Amino acid sequence: DISIAGDENLWIASHGSGLGCVTKNGVEWYNKANSDLPRDTVRKVEVGLDGRIWLSCEKGDAGGLFVYDGKEFLTYSPDNTPLMSRYIGDIKIDQEGSIYIYTFGPERGYGVYRFSENIWECLGGGFLCLTIFSVGPDGEIYLYLDYSVSSSLELSQQQFNLHHYHSGDWEQLFPEFPDPRFIMFNTIQADKRNYCWIGRAIGETCRLWVYDKESWIEASVESFANYDITTIETDMNNSVYIGTRKHGIF
């Protein structure tokens, strides 16, 4: 994972080297040997609007969500917050600078949280098999529960679950897709209008959809029929970029 700071420094979450900061003078690494990180693998990293660096790093009963202010690392975990688990699946930031994360883990470990003005708020728990989420500029959330990864036979046979959080409530979305048993969501992205973009696969065919909070609109079948969509991103002007595994960026 990577994130770009306002000073154009590039922050890197690495597997094996820790947290990296790339500047015009080179790369500086923060790891178990020279910082409070419990291991040398950092799962996610995001630069906050105030310039602080948010990252996830955990090992056993140590670590969780860290924030680095340029001098020291502060840790947020079940030991000092309402978080149900120290394992952080992703980190997002809205236009007001609020931090959004989801946790995962055994039993009741799955939850979605917001950290704003030094206050933690659980926005929802019990989201078993939460694998992807995205946050819009106004704090609207889209998340996907992939039951196919569950070891539970009952759960693994359920249809996909896509949820939308807005105005303080959750609602389940029911896109008019073909048989959900053959659908895999590769990526979800909320754009600057809080619309939801989804790259999905049906068998060996990939499609691109957007939800405008009223209906689902699909790109022409020919557009991405044989492309493996891996990521969707938006810029400040709300231009949408589609990344594919073998066919470049659109």
Short mmCIF file of C-alpha atoms in Angstrom, two decimals:
data_model
loop_
_atom_site.label_atom_id
_atom_site.label_comp_id
_atom_site.label_asym_id
_atom_site.label_seq_id
_atom_site.Cartn_x
_atom_site.Cartn_y
_atom_site.Cartn_z
CA ASP A 1 0.00 0.00 0.00
CA ILE A 2 1.18 3.59 -0.64
CA SER A 3 0.02 7.12 0.24
CA ILE A 4 1.30 10.51 -0.87
CA ALA A 5 1.71 13.33 1.66
CA GLY A 6 1.15 17.03 1.04
CA ASP A 7 4.91 17.58 0.93
CA GLU A 8 5.05 14.97 -1.89
CA ASN A 9 6.79 12.42 0.30
CA LEU A 10 5.66 8.89 -0.52
CA TRP A 11 4.79 6.55 2.34
CA ILE A 12 4.99 2.81 1.79
CA ALA A 13 3.45 -0.08 3.72
CA SER A 14 5.74 -3.03 3.01
CA HIS A 15 5.82 -6.74 3.68
CA GLY A 16 9.11 -7.32 5.46
CA SER A 17 10.74 -3.88 5.59
CA GLY A 18 8.27 -1.94 7.73
CA LEU A 19 7.05 1.59 7.00
CA GLY A 20 8.98 3.47 4.35
CA CYS A 21 9.17 7.20 3.59
CA VAL A 22 10.51 8.12 0.14
CA THR A 23 11.88 11.65 -0.20
CA LYS A 24 14.15 13.35 -2.72
CA ASN A 25 17.05 12.33 -0.44
CA GLY A 26 16.26 8.62 -0.41
CA VAL A 27 14.21 6.17 1.65
CA GLU A 28 13.92 6.02 5.42
CA TRP A 29 12.52 2.87 7.01
CA TYR A 30 10.70 2.48 10.31
CA ASN A 31 10.58 -1.08 11.60
CA LYS A 32 10.71 -3.27 14.69
CA ALA A 33 14.38 -2.48 15.25
CA ASN A 34 14.11 1.32 15.36
CA SER A 35 10.49 2.09 16.30
CA ASP A 36 7.50 0.85 18.31
CA LEU A 37 6.20 -1.31 15.47
CA PRO A 38 5.73 -4.94 16.62
CA ARG A 39 6.94 -6.44 13.33
CA ASP A 40 8.34 -5.49 9.93
CA THR A 41 5.12 -5.98 7.96
CA VAL A 42 2.77 -3.00 7.63
CA ARG A 43 -0.63 -3.82 6.17
CA LYS A 44 -2.04 -0.38 5.22
CA VAL A 45 -0.95 3.27 5.26
CA GLU A 46 -2.81 6.57 4.76
CA VAL A 47 -1.66 10.17 5.22
CA GLY A 48 -4.15 12.26 7.21
CA LEU A 49 -5.20 15.78 6.30
CA ASP A 50 -3.09 17.05 9.21
CA GLY A 51 -0.01 15.29 7.83
CA ARG A 52 0.07 12.48 10.39
CA ILE A 53 0.64 8.96 9.08
CA TRP A 54 -1.92 6.26 9.87
CA LEU A 55 -0.89 2.63 9.49
CA SER A 56 -1.82 -0.87 10.57
CA CYS A 57 0.72 -3.26 12.03
CA GLU A 58 0.04 -6.08 14.46
CA LYS A 59 1.51 -9.30 15.78
CA GLY A 60 -0.23 -11.53 18.29
CA ASP A 61 -1.37 -9.43 21.21
CA ALA A 62 0.69 -6.37 20.20
CA GLY A 63 0.11 -3.49 17.81
CA GLY A 64 -3.04 -2.42 15.98
CA LEU A 65 -3.70 0.98 14.41
CA PHE A 66 -0.73 3.36 14.65
CA VAL A 67 -0.45 7.07 14.00
CA TYR A 68 2.97 8.68 13.44
CA ASP A 69 3.39 12.42 13.96
CA GLY A 70 7.00 12.62 12.81
CA LYS A 71 8.38 12.02 16.29
CA GLU A 72 6.63 9.06 17.86
CA PHE A 73 4.16 6.27 17.17
CA LEU A 74 0.86 6.21 19.06
CA THR A 75 -1.07 2.93 19.16
CA TYR A 76 -4.84 2.36 19.12
CA SER A 77 -6.01 -1.16 19.98
CA PRO A 78 -8.65 -2.99 22.05
CA ASP A 79 -6.49 -2.12 25.07
CA ASN A 80 -7.34 1.59 24.89
CA THR A 81 -10.26 1.96 22.43
CA PRO A 82 -13.63 0.30 21.64
CA LEU A 83 -12.01 -1.65 18.77
CA MET A 84 -13.03 -5.32 18.79
CA SER A 85 -9.75 -6.45 17.23
CA ARG A 86 -6.23 -5.12 16.72
CA TYR A 87 -6.24 -6.50 13.15
CA ILE A 88 -7.01 -3.64 10.74
CA GLY A 89 -8.25 -4.52 7.26
CA ASP A 90 -8.13 -1.05 5.71
CA ILE A 91 -7.86 2.68 6.49
CA LYS A 92 -9.78 5.50 4.76
CA ILE A 93 -10.03 9.27 5.35
CA ASP A 94 -12.91 11.61 4.41
CA GLN A 95 -12.77 15.27 3.39
CA GLU A 96 -13.13 16.40 7.01
CA GLY A 97 -10.12 14.35 8.10
CA SER A 98 -12.10 11.67 9.95
CA ILE A 99 -10.43 8.25 10.01
CA TYR A 100 -12.36 5.12 9.02
CA ILE A 101 -11.17 1.58 9.56
CA TYR A 102 -12.53 -1.92 9.63
CA THR A 103 -11.23 -4.62 11.91
CA PHE A 104 -11.28 -8.37 11.44
CA GLY A 105 -10.59 -11.35 13.63
CA PRO A 106 -12.18 -14.34 15.35
CA GLU A 107 -15.73 -14.27 16.68
CA ARG A 108 -16.85 -10.61 17.10
CA GLY A 109 -13.72 -9.09 15.58
CA TYR A 110 -15.37 -7.58 12.49
CA GLY A 111 -16.40 -3.94 12.87
CA VAL A 112 -16.40 -0.57 11.13
CA TYR A 113 -15.19 2.47 13.09
CA ARG A 114 -14.81 6.21 12.71
CA PHE A 115 -12.26 8.30 14.63
CA SER A 116 -13.09 12.00 14.60
CA GLU A 117 -12.05 14.82 16.97
CA ASN A 118 -10.37 12.24 19.23
CA ILE A 119 -13.60 10.25 19.63
CA TRP A 120 -14.07 6.64 18.52
CA GLU A 121 -17.45 5.54 17.18
CA CYS A 122 -18.45 2.02 16.15
CA LEU A 123 -20.59 2.37 13.01
CA GLY A 124 -21.45 -1.31 12.82
CA GLY A 125 -20.26 -4.70 13.98
CA GLY A 126 -20.76 -8.32 13.06
CA PHE A 127 -19.77 -7.90 9.42
CA LEU A 128 -18.38 -11.42 8.99
CA CYS A 129 -16.15 -11.87 5.93
CA LEU A 130 -15.79 -8.13 5.30
CA THR A 131 -13.19 -7.93 2.54
CA ILE A 132 -13.52 -4.53 0.80
CA PHE A 133 -14.74 -1.11 1.85
CA SER A 134 -14.60 2.41 0.49
CA VAL A 135 -15.46 5.79 2.01
CA GLY A 136 -16.77 8.83 0.12
CA PRO A 137 -15.84 12.45 0.88
CA ASP A 138 -18.92 12.93 3.09
CA GLY A 139 -18.34 9.76 5.09
CA GLU A 140 -20.68 7.49 3.14
CA ILE A 141 -19.41 3.90 3.22
CA TYR A 142 -19.76 0.99 0.83
CA LEU A 143 -18.64 -2.44 1.98
CA TYR A 144 -18.67 -5.96 0.59
CA LEU A 145 -18.95 -9.22 2.54
CA ASP A 146 -17.42 -12.13 0.66
CA TYR A 147 -18.95 -15.23 2.22
CA SER A 148 -17.11 -17.48 -0.23
CA VAL A 149 -13.99 -17.14 1.95
CA SER A 150 -15.81 -18.44 5.03
CA SER A 151 -15.01 -21.85 6.48
CA SER A 152 -18.70 -22.12 7.38
CA LEU A 153 -20.60 -24.15 4.79
CA GLU A 154 -23.79 -22.25 5.58
CA LEU A 155 -22.17 -18.86 5.03
CA SER A 156 -20.17 -19.90 1.96
CA GLN A 157 -23.39 -20.80 0.16
CA GLN A 158 -25.02 -17.42 0.78
CA GLN A 159 -25.28 -14.72 -1.84
CA PHE A 160 -22.99 -11.71 -1.86
CA ASN A 161 -23.67 -8.90 0.59
CA LEU A 162 -23.17 -5.26 -0.39
CA HIS A 163 -23.98 -2.57 2.19
CA HIS A 164 -24.22 1.23 2.12
CA TYR A 165 -23.85 3.49 5.17
CA HIS A 166 -25.34 6.99 4.96
CA SER A 167 -27.27 9.38 7.19
CA GLY A 168 -26.33 7.28 10.21
CA ASP A 169 -27.87 4.01 8.96
CA TRP A 170 -26.91 0.91 7.03
CA GLU A 171 -28.87 -0.49 4.10
CA GLN A 172 -28.24 -3.60 2.08
CA LEU A 173 -28.04 -3.05 -1.66
CA PHE A 174 -29.50 -5.53 -4.13
CA PRO A 175 -27.96 -4.94 -7.57
CA GLU A 176 -29.73 -6.65 -10.44
CA PHE A 177 -26.71 -8.74 -11.31
CA PRO A 178 -26.83 -12.22 -12.84
CA ASP A 179 -26.63 -15.25 -10.52
CA PRO A 180 -24.63 -13.94 -7.51
CA ARG A 181 -23.01 -17.34 -7.01
CA PHE A 182 -20.76 -16.62 -10.00
CA ILE A 183 -19.86 -13.06 -9.04
CA MET A 184 -16.60 -11.92 -7.47
CA PHE A 185 -16.04 -8.27 -6.53
CA ASN A 186 -12.48 -7.23 -7.28
CA THR A 187 -12.71 -3.63 -6.11
CA ILE A 188 -15.12 -1.00 -4.81
CA GLN A 189 -14.58 2.77 -4.94
CA ALA A 190 -16.75 5.67 -3.73
CA ASP A 191 -16.24 8.73 -5.92
CA LYS A 192 -16.50 12.43 -5.01
CA ARG A 193 -20.30 12.32 -5.48
CA ASN A 194 -20.49 9.34 -3.11
CA TYR A 195 -21.43 7.14 -6.07
CA CYS A 196 -20.17 3.55 -5.87
CA TRP A 197 -18.02 2.03 -8.63
CA ILE A 198 -17.62 -1.74 -8.74
CA GLY A 199 -15.34 -3.94 -10.80
CA ARG A 200 -16.73 -7.44 -10.81
CA ALA A 201 -16.17 -10.78 -12.49
CA ILE A 202 -18.81 -13.19 -13.76
CA GLY A 203 -16.98 -16.37 -14.60
CA GLU A 204 -14.18 -15.19 -16.88
CA THR A 205 -15.97 -11.99 -17.95
CA CYS A 206 -15.33 -8.68 -16.16
CA ARG A 207 -17.81 -5.83 -15.93
CA LEU A 208 -17.85 -2.30 -14.55
CA TRP A 209 -20.87 -0.85 -12.76
CA VAL A 210 -21.66 2.43 -10.99
CA TYR A 211 -24.40 3.02 -8.42
CA ASP A 212 -25.74 6.60 -8.39
CA LYS A 213 -27.68 5.97 -5.13
CA GLU A 214 -30.81 5.30 -7.15
CA SER A 215 -29.94 2.70 -9.76
CA TRP A 216 -27.07 0.63 -11.17
CA ILE A 217 -25.56 1.56 -14.53
CA GLU A 218 -23.29 -0.84 -16.40
CA ALA A 219 -20.54 0.09 -18.83
CA SER A 220 -20.96 -1.47 -22.24
CA VAL A 221 -20.18 -5.18 -22.17
CA GLU A 222 -17.42 -4.72 -24.75
CA SER A 223 -15.58 -2.11 -22.66
CA PHE A 224 -14.02 -4.50 -20.13
CA ALA A 225 -15.33 -7.89 -21.24
CA ASN A 226 -11.97 -9.65 -21.06
CA TYR A 227 -10.14 -7.28 -18.71
CA ASP A 228 -9.36 -8.20 -15.12
CA ILE A 229 -10.19 -4.98 -13.23
CA THR A 230 -7.96 -4.80 -10.15
CA THR A 231 -8.44 -1.25 -8.86
CA ILE A 232 -10.56 1.86 -9.27
CA GLU A 233 -9.42 5.32 -8.12
CA THR A 234 -10.67 8.90 -8.43
CA ASP A 235 -8.83 12.22 -8.38
CA MET A 236 -9.85 15.59 -6.93
CA ASN A 237 -11.77 16.41 -10.12
CA ASN A 238 -13.67 13.13 -9.83
CA SER A 239 -12.02 11.64 -12.89
CA VAL A 240 -12.22 7.86 -12.57
CA TYR A 241 -9.23 5.63 -13.31
CA ILE A 242 -9.62 1.90 -13.98
CA GLY A 243 -6.59 -0.32 -13.40
CA THR A 244 -6.44 -3.76 -15.04
CA ARG A 245 -4.11 -6.70 -14.56
CA LYS A 246 -2.83 -6.96 -18.12
CA HIS A 247 -4.32 -4.12 -20.16
CA GLY A 248 -3.05 -1.01 -18.39
CA ILE A 249 -4.97 1.95 -16.94
CA PHE A 250 -8.06 3.61 -18.41
#
